[in-house]
Amino acid sequence: MDNPRFTGAMRDGRAFLITARRAERDTADPNKVKLVEPTLVRGYGAPDASKVTSKDGIYQEAQNLLVLTQDVKIDNGQGYQFASQEARIDTKTGEVVGGAPVAGAGPRGNVSADSYSVSDKG
């Protein structure tokens, strides 16, 4: 399917939107959707929404899990931008975890780490 859209609400009431250039549902597991060039917007419609993009991803609807890989870019909506090769996002809680190195910059300076996690709205 071209240009798919998945929408929902996180536990705290913020809307999320997942889009992609292409999507293909796994024939062995219909809960799993392979995404090409996915984008997740957490807080969709809000002025300080965060945005995460990558080259590839898998969305597991029943588990509320979006796994992004390859050239992951994170913009937290408040002036910080980060880059990594992996992000695991719980679309119910909004939490993000990455087991790969991350580097970024923003209003308070630069940051780099071997892994990362984001909770409580950042």
Short mmCIF file of C-alpha atoms in Angstrom, two decimals:
data_model
loop_
_atom_site.label_atom_id
_atom_site.label_comp_id
_atom_site.label_asym_id
_atom_site.label_seq_id
_atom_site.Cartn_x
_atom_site.Cartn_y
_atom_site.Cartn_z
CA MET A 1 0.00 0.00 0.00
CA ASP A 2 1.25 3.49 -0.79
CA ASN A 3 1.13 6.38 1.70
CA PRO A 4 -0.45 4.52 4.67
CA ARG A 5 -1.61 6.35 7.80
CA PHE A 6 -2.03 4.89 11.28
CA THR A 7 -3.50 7.07 14.02
CA GLY A 8 -4.21 6.64 17.68
CA ALA A 9 -3.91 8.17 21.12
CA MET A 10 -1.28 7.62 23.75
CA ARG A 11 -2.18 6.95 27.36
CA ASP A 12 -1.78 10.65 28.25
CA GLY A 13 -4.25 11.67 25.53
CA ARG A 14 -1.75 12.96 22.98
CA ALA A 15 -2.53 11.88 19.43
CA PHE A 16 0.02 10.08 17.31
CA LEU A 17 0.28 9.69 13.55
CA ILE A 18 2.41 7.16 11.68
CA THR A 19 2.87 7.64 7.93
CA ALA A 20 5.18 5.98 5.41
CA ARG A 21 5.98 6.02 1.72
CA ARG A 22 4.99 2.35 1.48
CA ALA A 23 3.67 -0.37 3.76
CA GLU A 24 3.33 -4.12 3.40
CA ARG A 25 1.50 -6.35 5.87
CA ASP A 26 3.40 -9.52 6.82
CA THR A 27 1.58 -12.55 5.39
CA ALA A 28 2.69 -14.79 8.28
CA ASP A 29 1.78 -12.24 10.97
CA PRO A 30 -0.99 -9.80 9.93
CA ASN A 31 -0.27 -7.74 13.07
CA LYS A 32 3.13 -6.77 11.64
CA VAL A 33 3.45 -4.06 8.99
CA LYS A 34 6.77 -3.35 7.23
CA LEU A 35 7.21 0.39 6.53
CA VAL A 36 9.42 2.20 4.02
CA GLU A 37 10.45 5.73 5.05
CA PRO A 38 8.18 5.91 8.09
CA THR A 39 7.46 9.03 10.13
CA LEU A 40 5.95 9.14 13.60
CA VAL A 41 4.50 12.35 15.00
CA ARG A 42 3.84 12.20 18.77
CA GLY A 43 1.47 14.93 19.89
CA TYR A 44 0.05 15.21 16.37
CA GLY A 45 -1.72 18.55 15.96
CA ALA A 46 0.06 20.18 18.93
CA PRO A 47 2.56 23.02 18.41
CA ASP A 48 5.41 21.16 20.18
CA ALA A 49 4.87 17.74 18.56
CA SER A 50 7.91 15.48 18.31
CA LYS A 51 8.80 13.80 15.03
CA VAL A 52 10.81 10.64 14.33
CA THR A 53 11.80 9.50 10.82
CA SER A 54 13.84 6.62 9.42
CA LYS A 55 14.49 4.63 6.27
CA ASP A 56 12.81 1.42 7.50
CA GLY A 57 10.41 0.34 10.19
CA ILE A 58 8.09 -2.32 11.52
CA TYR A 59 4.78 -1.46 13.18
CA GLN A 60 3.27 -4.10 15.43
CA GLU A 61 -0.23 -2.78 16.03
CA ALA A 62 -1.34 -5.22 18.75
CA GLN A 63 1.82 -4.56 20.80
CA ASN A 64 1.70 -0.76 20.27
CA LEU A 65 5.30 -1.02 19.07
CA LEU A 66 7.04 0.88 16.28
CA VAL A 67 10.62 -0.21 15.57
CA LEU A 68 12.59 2.19 13.37
CA THR A 69 15.96 1.37 11.83
CA GLN A 70 18.49 2.96 9.50
CA ASP A 71 19.13 6.70 9.66
CA VAL A 72 16.75 7.47 12.53
CA LYS A 73 16.23 11.21 13.06
CA ILE A 74 14.44 12.54 16.14
CA ASP A 75 13.19 16.13 16.54
CA ASN A 76 11.72 16.61 20.01
CA GLY A 77 9.71 19.69 19.01
CA GLN A 78 11.57 21.87 21.49
CA GLY A 79 14.80 22.56 19.62
CA TYR A 80 16.67 19.29 20.02
CA GLN A 81 17.55 17.01 17.14
CA PHE A 82 19.08 13.55 17.51
CA ALA A 83 20.38 10.86 15.16
CA SER A 84 20.71 7.12 15.73
CA GLN A 85 20.32 3.84 13.86
CA GLU A 86 17.53 2.45 16.04
CA ALA A 87 14.43 3.54 17.94
CA ARG A 88 11.81 1.35 19.64
CA ILE A 89 8.70 3.41 20.35
CA ASP A 90 5.76 2.39 22.51
CA THR A 91 2.82 4.17 20.86
CA LYS A 92 0.70 3.72 24.00
CA THR A 93 3.11 5.32 26.50
CA GLY A 94 5.20 7.44 24.10
CA GLU A 95 8.44 6.03 25.50
CA VAL A 96 11.41 5.66 23.14
CA VAL A 97 14.37 3.31 23.65
CA GLY A 98 17.44 2.89 21.47
CA GLY A 99 20.15 0.27 21.89
CA ALA A 100 22.37 2.03 19.34
CA PRO A 101 24.56 5.12 19.80
CA VAL A 102 22.83 8.50 19.64
CA ALA A 103 24.16 12.01 18.99
CA GLY A 104 22.33 15.29 19.03
CA ALA A 105 22.28 18.99 19.71
CA GLY A 106 19.90 21.60 21.00
CA PRO A 107 19.51 24.77 23.03
CA ARG A 108 21.44 23.40 26.01
CA GLY A 109 24.31 21.88 24.03
CA ASN A 110 25.39 18.61 22.49
CA VAL A 111 24.76 15.09 23.68
CA SER A 112 26.08 11.67 22.71
CA ALA A 113 25.65 8.25 24.27
CA ASP A 114 25.97 4.52 23.54
CA SER A 115 22.21 4.03 24.02
CA TYR A 116 19.23 6.09 25.13
CA SER A 117 15.71 6.13 26.51
CA VAL A 118 13.11 8.89 26.52
CA SER A 119 10.17 8.92 28.92
CA ASP A 120 7.77 11.36 30.57
CA LYS A 121 7.31 13.39 27.36
CA GLY A 122 11.08 13.78 26.91
#
